[in-house]
């Protein structure tokens, strides 16, 4: 990030005046297509898509040098099952059954990749049918199953997505990540959803095609049924029943995108979507959070805690440590609670303060992490300070035992606010 882009981004958030980023507003009439890497900069992406929270599609030119596009794919553009079996055949992967609804998702099982590929080949040979159902390899953590050397030959992280706090945090803990491979035959699909923590995501087709149905933030509300639930499948005829979906008349048609082989889709924060594989398809997908959608993540976590509290409200007076149990339940349902969110902020904040402590010239010469120059770190610190200021005054966070936190929340907030003041004119 350069100085001019940082100033543009900071003004953008000042103009929001505390309103939720990327919510409401006029929906775009279409999804932009970015053709040439040489003429599209990181600053272009920030201004045209990241800050306005708008989807876009990057052409296959952005991925043409990825090793996976050569090695995982046959000359005919199909998955190279022979190579995948040789390289990853014994790796155990998660597989969802698209033909079975489990709440608003699908039940999963685990099997070696070679077993799934055997199923896949048989499924296609039988005319896309199988007594085992429609199985879809989803959420395979390929980065955890690959060496650093091997991973570098699979894909190269596009600079546009390099400010990725979510994976930076989990990499620092060395326990998890939000980098996945999805793979499956025609007809496999992902039900209607918005991404975890209201993160951004990007999805690159290594081979095959996908159809995306996008709904801007807020438009999903008109799709709720009479019980307040969101649909599982927005293409279902059930959605046309106005008795079941009384607000349907206020809905707008989705933005529809067909993603070709090699292309990369940017999914903005809070956009609900549904995705269908049109061919034998393999994709690499990342979820990511940064300064632009951090407030969205915090807003989402507050909503999740309120939902838990409403569910167990009747035990508030009789259950010892009711507030603590709500945090425990929230973590089991959402993957994170207020305590872990603070540690997430702390890890990122300490890394950004380290960059700023080097000074602008040193940080320009020796970035810590891809894309982490001085101006990016200065922007990040400002966003961290704003969100942490909201966290520390939240009544439910004040009930969290922070006595062992180092630094404590108030101390870290002071460090961030001092850094913001020191870098305002730099």
Coordinates of C-alpha atoms in Angstrom, one line a residue, residues 165 168-169 294 341-357 377 380-385 388 407 409 411-413 415-417 419:
X165 CA -4.9 -11.4 8.9
X168 CA -1.4 -14.8 9.4
X169 CA -2.9 -15.3 12.9
X294 CA -12.4 -6.2 10.6
X341 CA -10.9 -12.4 19.1
X342 CA -8.8 -10.2 21.4
X343 CA -5.8 -12.6 21.0
X344 CA -6.4 -12.3 17.2
X345 CA -6.2 -8.5 17.4
X346 CA -3.2 -8.7 19.7
X347 CA -1.1 -10.9 17.4
X348 CA -1.8 -8.7 14.4
X349 CA -1.3 -5.5 16.3
X350 CA 2.1 -6.5 17.7
X351 CA 3.3 -7.4 14.2
X352 CA 2.1 -4.1 12.8
X353 CA 3.7 -2.1 15.7
X354 CA 6.9 -3.9 15.0
X355 CA 6.8 -2.8 11.3
X356 CA 6.1 0.8 12.4
X357 CA 8.9 0.7 14.9
X377 CA 1.0 -1.2 8.7
X380 CA -3.9 -1.5 9.8
X381 CA -3.0 0.1 13.1
X382 CA -5.7 2.6 12.7
X383 CA -8.4 0.0 11.9
X384 CA -7.2 -2.1 14.9
X385 CA -7.4 0.8 17.2
X388 CA -10.3 -2.6 19.8
X407 CA -0.5 -6.8 27.2
X409 CA -6.6 -4.7 26.4
X411 CA -2.6 -1.1 27.4
X412 CA -2.6 -2.4 23.8
X413 CA -5.2 0.1 22.9
X415 CA -0.1 1.6 22.2
X416 CA -2.2 1.5 19.0
X417 CA -3.6 5.0 19.6
X419 CA 1.0 4.7 16.9

